[in-house]
């Protein structure tokens, strides 16, 4: 989570939260200390000099393989059963433990070093009326601290005042969320009056009540009580630890959370660990190997008992205690557990991690996935999932910023039933707009943005003529937003926008004569057609992914109260006054035209408000806004109440162009039999148009089904109709296969079988219908129909629905899923999928921080999957087959030898050969195979995407492939043992002495073994 989090370490979980509400008073350490809040010191290290060795060993022996080899070592310390010296187990075990211990120790030393560096930073703290320099670790909750430009924020602070006009501060949050663009925070007007007066700040005794410590970076709920008045606190007033103060000379803040309670440290908890299907299979196989080992040892122990009973009696006279066949068999069993332990190799897990790490470096180093425009390389943010990249069957993709550039340009609009933005010739035919098309001249507007481009002069004419509807339209765009302006020189305006959409719309209003100049918590200043007008800002009704709209309530200089609202057309139309029905019909036609061209649309509406009603509503709004419990729910209810009976103004249409290479990438992935589902919040028409532009929807498809019903039964009927068209002879009931999986077959799974389809189909479903289709009694029907289609587009969906769709496919399809997105609304989907990919684009870094892999452009996805994913899967499968082959072959030779040595647990190989077989003799071939093998190069991988299909079907490594490997090992071991044995059997020299002794046979057998397994490691060997 940013560079600071990485320096702090990712295993720094915050303390258990027991608070229900935090209460503190400024400049009152005695009161605040009575609550026993955490101080500002942090501790992210796991060990100290005394606990490192025992604690690290304890953690390592919790792994099954390490514990197993420790158990073997204990067995080897018993002379009666050990036929191998202790070092045959100690050397590999110590080597593995030491490597892990060295890595853990190095990581923890870095954490100690970082903790010390951070805790000893200096900051100015107001103590007893004076500013004193204190270490960060000595800062307490309730202290007032002074920050200066380019300084790190000490703790989670309530911003009190700053050097900037309007009490603004500019902060960089790259350490928190990876975003490098500056964010703007603003202090309350009542605390801004404190300025930098030490006397006023020392006398400040405001009381804060707020939420307990949590990890929500985007949310803060609290109140400030000062002189009997209560003020609402939200995230806009809070400076979080880990941020950096920029372009601000100084600011003062009140410490609300310190040290482990800060949101930065609360986000240091362990993330959900994803495992690949090969990992899960390996766990099952290793358990099976244990069972197989026990069976082999039992067979040899029984053989020993029989041999002792039949042959051992002949030697009883020479033994002091005689022969006890059952006891001898018991000891022999444990002896063979030691000798045959190589069938469960300790180096397997270490080798797997080395291979995964190496393949991750290949992704990081790939220059063909580097985006020079933003200086952004591809990044493997996890090393444990590489081979699963070669098995993807379903891709779930966001649209805006993922398939498109997320660089918005104001393209068209509809105002009062008239469409603007198109050019027509004298005959009324549409003229295609290109680079040579004449642009609108905005020279009449001194504050116009010179980069803004528009071609329809008629819109400028009606604005300048004073058309009231058109002017109201642009007035709304200039007032209803969260943009912050920055004016470096007179007339040179720069807008800091939270989203590209808002920036494009405010810039459009600016060029058409409604220039947003400045804002305070109580007002918005706009230059309207050259005249400076200041509106009193009474309320901001925030946008979120559930509301899908934003409103502001303002009072004009004439005293008129107006609510301006913009949002998704379906949401706005539900709240319109019935008198707008005719205008709604015309605007809907224009919206569909815009969406059909792939443009992003919003509807705009307004409402005049009665002053008496507003006074009552404002009082209720203040109560809800200062509530500590269910604040959001109470505010939503108030917003819903006032945002009714709106009057429609029109709609906007902004263009978001496709990224380079998107259609070609989707075509390649489709050829690899990867199904692509697009989950977007855009209108259905916009999503369809982008679908055709991307080659996801094609004219040659048999049919594109549209599911847009308004009731559950209608949705079910439309899904069933689509399914029956695709499979006229198919069964009505789905084929559901129930099975068990997991280490001990404890996990129940249900798999909906794929149904054969003749032809290519696609499905488009809107969010309203999707909500019905995701219900328990209909989800199987949705899954059956959707999985028959090559492409599925879900539009107008919420972030929660995105995750639900991914979970549905994961639950009923034994297939690997990948989700790719670029914004915070994609995080739930990215976390839900087997593999999450983040696009580092225009919407910040939230998606990247939650992802397993990241890069800058969607087109790099084909290289990630078809090249790196396929190679990683192929290499891992070859490695596992080879590893199990050489170890089973090695072990089986011992097994056959047991029948020729009286089952005495004598080894056929030299002790040092046994010790070094996996660590030295066969280490390099298997690692080189697993790091450098390419069956075909990257060019052929792109030429023939069908090469990707075997990974989806688990053809290269499965339980069947493992059984084949074991049988192959058994056959090889028979050849490797019996041919040398037969060649040396009963051989004598000329003088009658035997040529071969035990050591000669061992040397020959192990030489043949090494040659055989080395040849097997050659690329192309089955």
mmCIF file of C-alpha atoms in Angstrom, residues 430-725:
data_model
loop_
_atom_site.group_PDB
_atom_site.id
_atom_site.type_symbol
_atom_site.label_atom_id
_atom_site.label_comp_id
_atom_site.label_asym_id
_atom_site.label_seq_id
_atom_site.Cartn_x
_atom_site.Cartn_y
_atom_site.Cartn_z
ATOM 1 C CA UNK A 430 -24.658 15.195 -41.012
ATOM 2 C CA UNK A 431 -21.059 16.343 -41.577
ATOM 3 C CA UNK A 432 -18.305 14.143 -40.222
ATOM 4 C CA UNK A 433 -16.094 15.977 -37.735
ATOM 5 C CA UNK A 434 -12.330 15.565 -38.087
ATOM 6 C CA UNK A 435 -9.156 17.445 -37.237
ATOM 7 C CA UNK A 436 -9.658 19.870 -40.140
ATOM 8 C CA UNK A 437 -13.208 20.814 -39.120
ATOM 9 C CA UNK A 438 -13.491 24.449 -38.066
ATOM 10 C CA UNK A 439 -13.655 24.915 -34.291
ATOM 11 C CA UNK A 440 -15.848 27.308 -32.347
ATOM 12 C CA UNK A 441 -14.175 30.663 -31.637
ATOM 13 C CA UNK A 442 -14.181 31.384 -27.887
ATOM 14 C CA UNK A 443 -12.094 34.565 -28.124
ATOM 15 C CA UNK A 444 -15.054 36.566 -26.745
ATOM 16 C CA UNK A 445 -14.495 34.783 -23.424
ATOM 17 C CA UNK A 446 -11.246 35.882 -21.732
ATOM 18 C CA UNK A 447 -11.451 33.022 -19.239
ATOM 19 C CA UNK A 448 -12.027 30.250 -21.794
ATOM 20 C CA UNK A 449 -9.776 27.192 -21.757
ATOM 21 C CA UNK A 450 -7.711 27.327 -24.982
ATOM 22 C CA UNK A 451 -7.531 23.499 -25.091
ATOM 23 C CA UNK A 452 -11.317 23.097 -25.189
ATOM 24 C CA UNK A 453 -12.630 22.040 -28.586
ATOM 25 C CA UNK A 454 -16.228 22.298 -29.864
ATOM 26 C CA UNK A 455 -17.618 22.576 -33.390
ATOM 27 C CA UNK A 456 -21.297 23.594 -33.170
ATOM 28 C CA UNK A 457 -21.526 27.428 -33.276
ATOM 29 C CA UNK A 458 -25.289 27.364 -32.696
ATOM 30 C CA UNK A 459 -24.796 26.562 -29.009
ATOM 31 C CA UNK A 460 -22.550 29.611 -28.512
ATOM 32 C CA UNK A 461 -25.116 31.792 -30.260
ATOM 33 C CA UNK A 462 -28.028 30.761 -28.005
ATOM 34 C CA UNK A 463 -25.876 31.212 -24.896
ATOM 35 C CA UNK A 464 -24.847 34.726 -25.934
ATOM 36 C CA UNK A 465 -28.438 35.583 -26.908
ATOM 37 C CA UNK A 466 -29.414 34.941 -23.266
ATOM 38 C CA UNK A 467 -31.595 31.847 -23.734
ATOM 39 C CA UNK A 468 -32.745 31.147 -20.122
ATOM 40 C CA UNK A 469 -32.838 27.327 -20.421
ATOM 41 C CA UNK A 470 -29.382 27.160 -21.998
ATOM 42 C CA UNK A 471 -27.922 29.526 -19.412
ATOM 43 C CA UNK A 472 -29.555 27.531 -16.600
ATOM 44 C CA UNK A 473 -28.005 24.393 -18.122
ATOM 45 C CA UNK A 474 -24.458 25.772 -17.957
ATOM 46 C CA UNK A 475 -25.119 27.452 -14.600
ATOM 47 C CA UNK A 476 -25.909 24.002 -13.227
ATOM 48 C CA UNK A 477 -22.633 22.618 -14.622
ATOM 49 C CA UNK A 478 -20.718 25.512 -13.025
ATOM 50 C CA UNK A 479 -22.338 25.018 -9.590
ATOM 51 C CA UNK A 480 -23.049 21.291 -9.148
ATOM 52 C CA UNK A 481 -19.648 19.608 -8.705
ATOM 53 C CA UNK A 482 -16.792 19.051 -6.250
ATOM 54 C CA UNK A 483 -14.045 20.604 -8.408
ATOM 55 C CA UNK A 484 -11.464 22.854 -6.716
ATOM 56 C CA UNK A 485 -10.049 25.762 -8.747
ATOM 57 C CA UNK A 486 -6.443 26.914 -8.704
ATOM 58 C CA UNK A 487 -5.496 30.286 -10.197
ATOM 59 C CA UNK A 488 -1.711 30.624 -10.459
ATOM 60 C CA UNK A 489 -1.908 33.791 -12.578
ATOM 61 C CA UNK A 490 -4.772 36.150 -13.248
ATOM 62 C CA UNK A 491 -7.104 34.424 -15.697
ATOM 63 C CA UNK A 492 -5.129 31.152 -15.748
ATOM 64 C CA UNK A 493 -7.523 28.722 -14.117
ATOM 65 C CA UNK A 494 -6.678 25.097 -13.334
ATOM 66 C CA UNK A 495 -9.316 22.688 -12.093
ATOM 67 C CA UNK A 496 -8.560 19.864 -9.637
ATOM 68 C CA UNK A 497 -11.318 17.341 -10.404
ATOM 69 C CA UNK A 498 -12.005 14.075 -8.593
ATOM 70 C CA UNK A 499 -13.162 12.487 -11.844
ATOM 71 C CA UNK A 500 -12.478 13.290 -15.521
ATOM 72 C CA UNK A 501 -16.252 13.607 -16.130
ATOM 73 C CA UNK A 502 -16.559 16.496 -13.698
ATOM 74 C CA UNK A 503 -13.505 18.226 -15.097
ATOM 75 C CA UNK A 504 -14.867 18.008 -18.652
ATOM 76 C CA UNK A 505 -18.308 19.393 -17.699
ATOM 77 C CA UNK A 506 -16.985 22.296 -15.597
ATOM 78 C CA UNK A 507 -14.535 23.175 -18.391
ATOM 79 C CA UNK A 508 -17.418 23.154 -20.894
ATOM 80 C CA UNK A 509 -19.425 25.557 -18.697
ATOM 81 C CA UNK A 510 -16.318 27.743 -18.403
ATOM 82 C CA UNK A 511 -15.940 28.064 -22.177
ATOM 83 C CA UNK A 512 -19.620 28.798 -22.742
ATOM 84 C CA UNK A 513 -19.492 31.763 -20.366
ATOM 85 C CA UNK A 514 -20.203 30.271 -16.917
ATOM 86 C CA UNK A 515 -16.772 30.207 -15.296
ATOM 87 C CA UNK A 516 -16.378 28.570 -11.915
ATOM 88 C CA UNK A 517 -13.852 30.780 -10.058
ATOM 89 C CA UNK A 518 -13.753 29.835 -6.378
ATOM 90 C CA UNK A 519 -15.534 28.113 -3.525
ATOM 91 C CA UNK A 520 -15.654 28.296 0.258
ATOM 92 C CA UNK A 521 -17.574 25.992 2.606
ATOM 93 C CA UNK A 522 -20.434 28.547 2.446
ATOM 94 C CA UNK A 523 -20.296 29.925 -1.103
ATOM 95 C CA UNK A 524 -19.524 29.347 -4.788
ATOM 96 C CA UNK A 525 -18.348 32.183 -7.029
ATOM 97 C CA UNK A 526 -19.074 32.048 -10.772
ATOM 98 C CA UNK A 527 -18.424 34.481 -13.590
ATOM 99 C CA UNK A 528 -21.664 34.438 -15.606
ATOM 100 C CA UNK A 529 -21.218 35.980 -19.055
ATOM 101 C CA UNK A 530 -18.599 38.360 -17.666
ATOM 102 C CA UNK A 531 -20.469 39.217 -14.450
ATOM 103 C CA UNK A 532 -19.174 37.994 -11.064
ATOM 104 C CA UNK A 533 -21.930 36.240 -9.115
ATOM 105 C CA UNK A 534 -21.581 34.638 -5.670
ATOM 106 C CA UNK A 535 -24.068 31.961 -4.601
ATOM 107 C CA UNK A 536 -24.585 30.977 -0.975
ATOM 108 C CA UNK A 537 -23.992 27.231 -0.703
ATOM 109 C CA UNK A 538 -26.602 25.784 1.644
ATOM 110 C CA UNK A 539 -26.036 22.039 1.144
ATOM 111 C CA UNK A 540 -24.100 19.561 -0.938
ATOM 112 C CA UNK A 541 -25.888 16.232 -1.527
ATOM 113 C CA UNK A 542 -22.926 13.991 -2.302
ATOM 114 C CA UNK A 543 -22.610 11.529 -5.175
ATOM 115 C CA UNK A 544 -22.021 7.853 -4.420
ATOM 116 C CA UNK A 545 -22.345 4.610 -6.324
ATOM 117 C CA UNK A 546 -25.754 3.879 -4.844
ATOM 118 C CA UNK A 547 -27.344 7.326 -5.322
ATOM 119 C CA UNK A 548 -25.750 7.810 -8.778
ATOM 120 C CA UNK A 549 -26.488 11.523 -8.595
ATOM 121 C CA UNK A 550 -25.234 14.709 -6.956
ATOM 122 C CA UNK A 551 -27.095 17.864 -5.951
ATOM 123 C CA UNK A 552 -26.320 21.300 -4.549
ATOM 124 C CA UNK A 553 -28.710 23.748 -2.954
ATOM 125 C CA UNK A 554 -27.773 27.397 -3.444
ATOM 126 C CA UNK A 555 -29.234 30.852 -2.760
ATOM 127 C CA UNK A 556 -28.738 33.389 -5.535
ATOM 128 C CA UNK A 557 -27.905 37.045 -4.807
ATOM 129 C CA UNK A 558 -31.608 37.775 -5.383
ATOM 130 C CA UNK A 559 -32.509 35.338 -2.574
ATOM 131 C CA UNK A 560 -33.907 32.601 -4.812
ATOM 132 C CA UNK A 561 -33.371 29.044 -3.512
ATOM 133 C CA UNK A 562 -32.581 26.404 -6.135
ATOM 134 C CA UNK A 563 -31.589 22.743 -6.067
ATOM 135 C CA UNK A 564 -29.408 21.677 -9.008
ATOM 136 C CA UNK A 565 -29.046 17.969 -9.665
ATOM 137 C CA UNK A 566 -27.097 15.869 -12.167
ATOM 138 C CA UNK A 567 -26.853 12.092 -12.423
ATOM 139 C CA UNK A 568 -27.695 8.930 -14.320
ATOM 140 C CA UNK A 569 -30.736 9.482 -16.561
ATOM 141 C CA UNK A 570 -32.704 6.551 -15.109
ATOM 142 C CA UNK A 571 -32.255 7.963 -11.605
ATOM 143 C CA UNK A 572 -33.111 11.562 -12.571
ATOM 144 C CA UNK A 573 -36.159 10.611 -14.664
ATOM 145 C CA UNK A 574 -37.672 8.767 -11.679
ATOM 146 C CA UNK A 575 -37.640 12.045 -9.730
ATOM 147 C CA UNK A 576 -39.025 14.441 -12.374
ATOM 148 C CA UNK A 577 -42.192 16.457 -12.123
ATOM 149 C CA UNK A 578 -45.000 14.935 -14.271
ATOM 150 C CA UNK A 579 -45.086 18.159 -16.296
ATOM 151 C CA UNK A 580 -41.758 17.155 -17.877
ATOM 152 C CA UNK A 581 -43.144 14.071 -19.646
ATOM 153 C CA UNK A 582 -42.945 15.489 -23.195
ATOM 154 C CA UNK A 583 -39.473 16.907 -22.684
ATOM 155 C CA UNK A 584 -38.396 13.597 -21.145
ATOM 156 C CA UNK A 585 -39.437 11.704 -24.276
ATOM 157 C CA UNK A 586 -37.439 13.996 -26.565
ATOM 158 C CA UNK A 587 -34.416 13.990 -24.240
ATOM 159 C CA UNK A 588 -34.565 10.201 -24.052
ATOM 160 C CA UNK A 589 -34.307 10.023 -27.850
ATOM 161 C CA UNK A 590 -31.259 12.278 -27.744
ATOM 162 C CA UNK A 591 -29.739 10.235 -24.909
ATOM 163 C CA UNK A 592 -30.148 7.047 -26.922
ATOM 164 C CA UNK A 593 -28.495 8.703 -29.929
ATOM 165 C CA UNK A 594 -25.572 9.835 -27.783
ATOM 166 C CA UNK A 595 -25.249 6.432 -26.124
ATOM 167 C CA UNK A 596 -25.437 4.733 -29.518
ATOM 168 C CA UNK A 597 -22.290 6.661 -30.452
ATOM 169 C CA UNK A 598 -20.562 5.372 -27.326
ATOM 170 C CA UNK A 599 -20.802 8.653 -25.390
ATOM 171 C CA UNK A 600 -21.184 8.842 -21.598
ATOM 172 C CA UNK A 601 -24.374 10.627 -20.646
ATOM 173 C CA UNK A 602 -25.814 12.472 -17.643
ATOM 174 C CA UNK A 603 -29.186 14.077 -17.126
ATOM 175 C CA UNK A 604 -29.523 17.551 -15.553
ATOM 176 C CA UNK A 605 -32.481 18.884 -13.586
ATOM 177 C CA UNK A 606 -33.334 21.630 -11.103
ATOM 178 C CA UNK A 607 -35.995 22.634 -8.616
ATOM 179 C CA UNK A 608 -36.958 25.899 -6.919
ATOM 180 C CA UNK A 609 -37.349 25.473 -3.166
ATOM 181 C CA UNK A 610 -39.704 27.219 -0.777
ATOM 182 C CA UNK A 611 -37.716 29.176 1.888
ATOM 183 C CA UNK A 612 -39.880 27.983 4.803
ATOM 184 C CA UNK A 613 -39.517 24.349 3.776
ATOM 185 C CA UNK A 614 -35.783 24.905 3.351
ATOM 186 C CA UNK A 615 -35.412 26.232 6.887
ATOM 187 C CA UNK A 616 -37.143 23.145 8.294
ATOM 188 C CA UNK A 617 -35.157 20.786 6.041
ATOM 189 C CA UNK A 618 -31.869 22.501 6.941
ATOM 190 C CA UNK A 619 -32.508 21.982 10.650
ATOM 191 C CA UNK A 620 -33.220 18.296 10.090
ATOM 192 C CA UNK A 621 -30.159 18.093 7.822
ATOM 193 C CA UNK A 622 -27.955 19.533 10.579
ATOM 194 C CA UNK A 623 -29.275 16.976 13.069
ATOM 195 C CA UNK A 624 -28.627 14.113 10.652
ATOM 196 C CA UNK A 625 -25.244 15.510 9.628
ATOM 197 C CA UNK A 626 -24.044 15.634 13.237
ATOM 198 C CA UNK A 627 -25.471 12.247 14.218
ATOM 199 C CA UNK A 628 -22.900 9.660 15.243
ATOM 200 C CA UNK A 629 -25.115 6.652 14.522
ATOM 201 C CA UNK A 630 -26.465 5.824 11.047
ATOM 202 C CA UNK A 631 -25.465 9.231 9.704
ATOM 203 C CA UNK A 632 -25.389 8.052 6.083
ATOM 204 C CA UNK A 633 -28.817 6.413 6.277
ATOM 205 C CA UNK A 634 -30.395 9.526 7.810
ATOM 206 C CA UNK A 635 -28.816 11.789 5.213
ATOM 207 C CA UNK A 636 -29.917 9.508 2.359
ATOM 208 C CA UNK A 637 -33.513 9.696 3.566
ATOM 209 C CA UNK A 638 -33.355 13.522 3.646
ATOM 210 C CA UNK A 639 -31.763 13.648 0.190
ATOM 211 C CA UNK A 640 -34.463 11.367 -1.184
ATOM 212 C CA UNK A 641 -37.141 13.640 0.264
ATOM 213 C CA UNK A 642 -35.901 16.884 -1.302
ATOM 214 C CA UNK A 643 -34.771 15.467 -4.664
ATOM 215 C CA UNK A 644 -38.322 15.055 -5.967
ATOM 216 C CA UNK A 645 -40.440 17.007 -8.394
ATOM 217 C CA UNK A 646 -37.412 18.095 -10.420
ATOM 218 C CA UNK A 647 -37.642 19.995 -13.707
ATOM 219 C CA UNK A 648 -35.574 18.594 -16.552
ATOM 220 C CA UNK A 649 -33.004 20.851 -18.204
ATOM 221 C CA UNK A 650 -31.357 18.405 -20.584
ATOM 222 C CA UNK A 651 -28.438 16.019 -20.818
ATOM 223 C CA UNK A 652 -24.704 16.010 -21.467
ATOM 224 C CA UNK A 653 -22.641 13.631 -23.587
ATOM 225 C CA UNK A 654 -18.889 13.299 -23.116
ATOM 226 C CA UNK A 655 -16.605 11.178 -25.237
ATOM 227 C CA UNK A 656 -14.288 8.592 -23.747
ATOM 228 C CA UNK A 657 -12.202 7.064 -26.539
ATOM 229 C CA UNK A 658 -11.074 3.454 -26.658
ATOM 230 C CA UNK A 659 -7.531 2.665 -25.622
ATOM 231 C CA UNK A 660 -5.145 1.583 -28.349
ATOM 232 C CA UNK A 661 -5.218 -2.101 -29.215
ATOM 233 C CA UNK A 662 -8.403 -2.999 -27.322
ATOM 234 C CA UNK A 663 -10.303 -4.606 -30.263
ATOM 235 C CA UNK A 664 -7.254 -6.666 -31.282
ATOM 236 C CA UNK A 665 -6.684 -7.788 -27.681
ATOM 237 C CA UNK A 666 -10.291 -8.925 -27.245
ATOM 238 C CA UNK A 667 -10.170 -10.760 -30.566
ATOM 239 C CA UNK A 668 -7.013 -12.609 -29.514
ATOM 240 C CA UNK A 669 -8.470 -13.534 -26.132
ATOM 241 C CA UNK A 670 -11.653 -14.798 -27.780
ATOM 242 C CA UNK A 671 -9.574 -17.044 -30.052
ATOM 243 C CA UNK A 672 -7.993 -18.454 -26.898
ATOM 244 C CA UNK A 673 -11.528 -19.484 -25.807
ATOM 245 C CA UNK A 674 -11.586 -16.911 -23.021
ATOM 246 C CA UNK A 675 -15.051 -15.504 -22.352
ATOM 247 C CA UNK A 676 -15.209 -11.769 -21.666
ATOM 248 C CA UNK A 677 -17.877 -10.137 -19.540
ATOM 249 C CA UNK A 678 -18.038 -6.343 -19.300
ATOM 250 C CA UNK A 679 -19.503 -4.949 -16.084
ATOM 251 C CA UNK A 680 -20.123 -1.204 -16.367
ATOM 252 C CA UNK A 681 -22.194 1.534 -14.814
ATOM 253 C CA UNK A 682 -22.912 3.137 -18.196
ATOM 254 C CA UNK A 683 -26.175 3.191 -20.143
ATOM 255 C CA UNK A 684 -27.146 0.119 -22.110
ATOM 256 C CA UNK A 685 -26.772 1.892 -25.464
ATOM 257 C CA UNK A 686 -23.310 3.199 -24.543
ATOM 258 C CA UNK A 687 -22.196 -0.242 -23.427
ATOM 259 C CA UNK A 688 -23.546 -1.845 -26.620
ATOM 260 C CA UNK A 689 -21.753 0.672 -28.815
ATOM 261 C CA UNK A 690 -18.469 0.123 -27.012
ATOM 262 C CA UNK A 691 -19.102 -3.612 -27.327
ATOM 263 C CA UNK A 692 -19.247 -3.322 -31.117
ATOM 264 C CA UNK A 693 -16.226 -1.000 -31.172
ATOM 265 C CA UNK A 694 -14.229 -3.532 -29.148
ATOM 266 C CA UNK A 695 -15.160 -6.532 -31.315
ATOM 267 C CA UNK A 696 -16.965 -8.121 -28.380
ATOM 268 C CA UNK A 697 -20.247 -7.744 -30.225
ATOM 269 C CA UNK A 698 -20.050 -8.538 -33.931
ATOM 270 C CA UNK A 699 -22.546 -8.332 -36.757
ATOM 271 C CA UNK A 700 -21.838 -11.940 -37.720
ATOM 272 C CA UNK A 701 -23.029 -13.205 -34.323
ATOM 273 C CA UNK A 702 -26.178 -15.312 -34.511
ATOM 274 C CA UNK A 703 -27.979 -13.060 -32.034
ATOM 275 C CA UNK A 704 -27.402 -10.509 -29.290
ATOM 276 C CA UNK A 705 -29.963 -11.012 -26.493
ATOM 277 C CA UNK A 706 -31.172 -7.950 -24.579
ATOM 278 C CA UNK A 707 -32.478 -8.622 -21.042
ATOM 279 C CA UNK A 708 -34.151 -5.488 -19.693
ATOM 280 C CA UNK A 709 -37.326 -6.640 -17.937
ATOM 281 C CA UNK A 710 -38.822 -4.908 -14.910
ATOM 282 C CA UNK A 711 -40.090 -7.896 -12.912
ATOM 283 C CA UNK A 712 -38.524 -11.129 -11.728
ATOM 284 C CA UNK A 713 -40.831 -13.313 -13.809
ATOM 285 C CA UNK A 714 -40.187 -11.317 -16.965
ATOM 286 C CA UNK A 715 -36.424 -11.574 -16.399
ATOM 287 C CA UNK A 716 -36.725 -15.345 -15.941
ATOM 288 C CA UNK A 717 -38.788 -15.601 -19.113
ATOM 289 C CA UNK A 718 -36.287 -13.585 -21.172
ATOM 290 C CA UNK A 719 -33.360 -15.683 -19.894
ATOM 291 C CA UNK A 720 -35.179 -18.930 -20.672
ATOM 292 C CA UNK A 721 -36.144 -17.714 -24.143
ATOM 293 C CA UNK A 722 -32.530 -16.846 -24.912
ATOM 294 C CA UNK A 723 -31.313 -20.216 -23.628
ATOM 295 C CA UNK A 724 -33.859 -22.166 -25.674
ATOM 296 C CA UNK A 725 -32.856 -20.285 -28.829
#
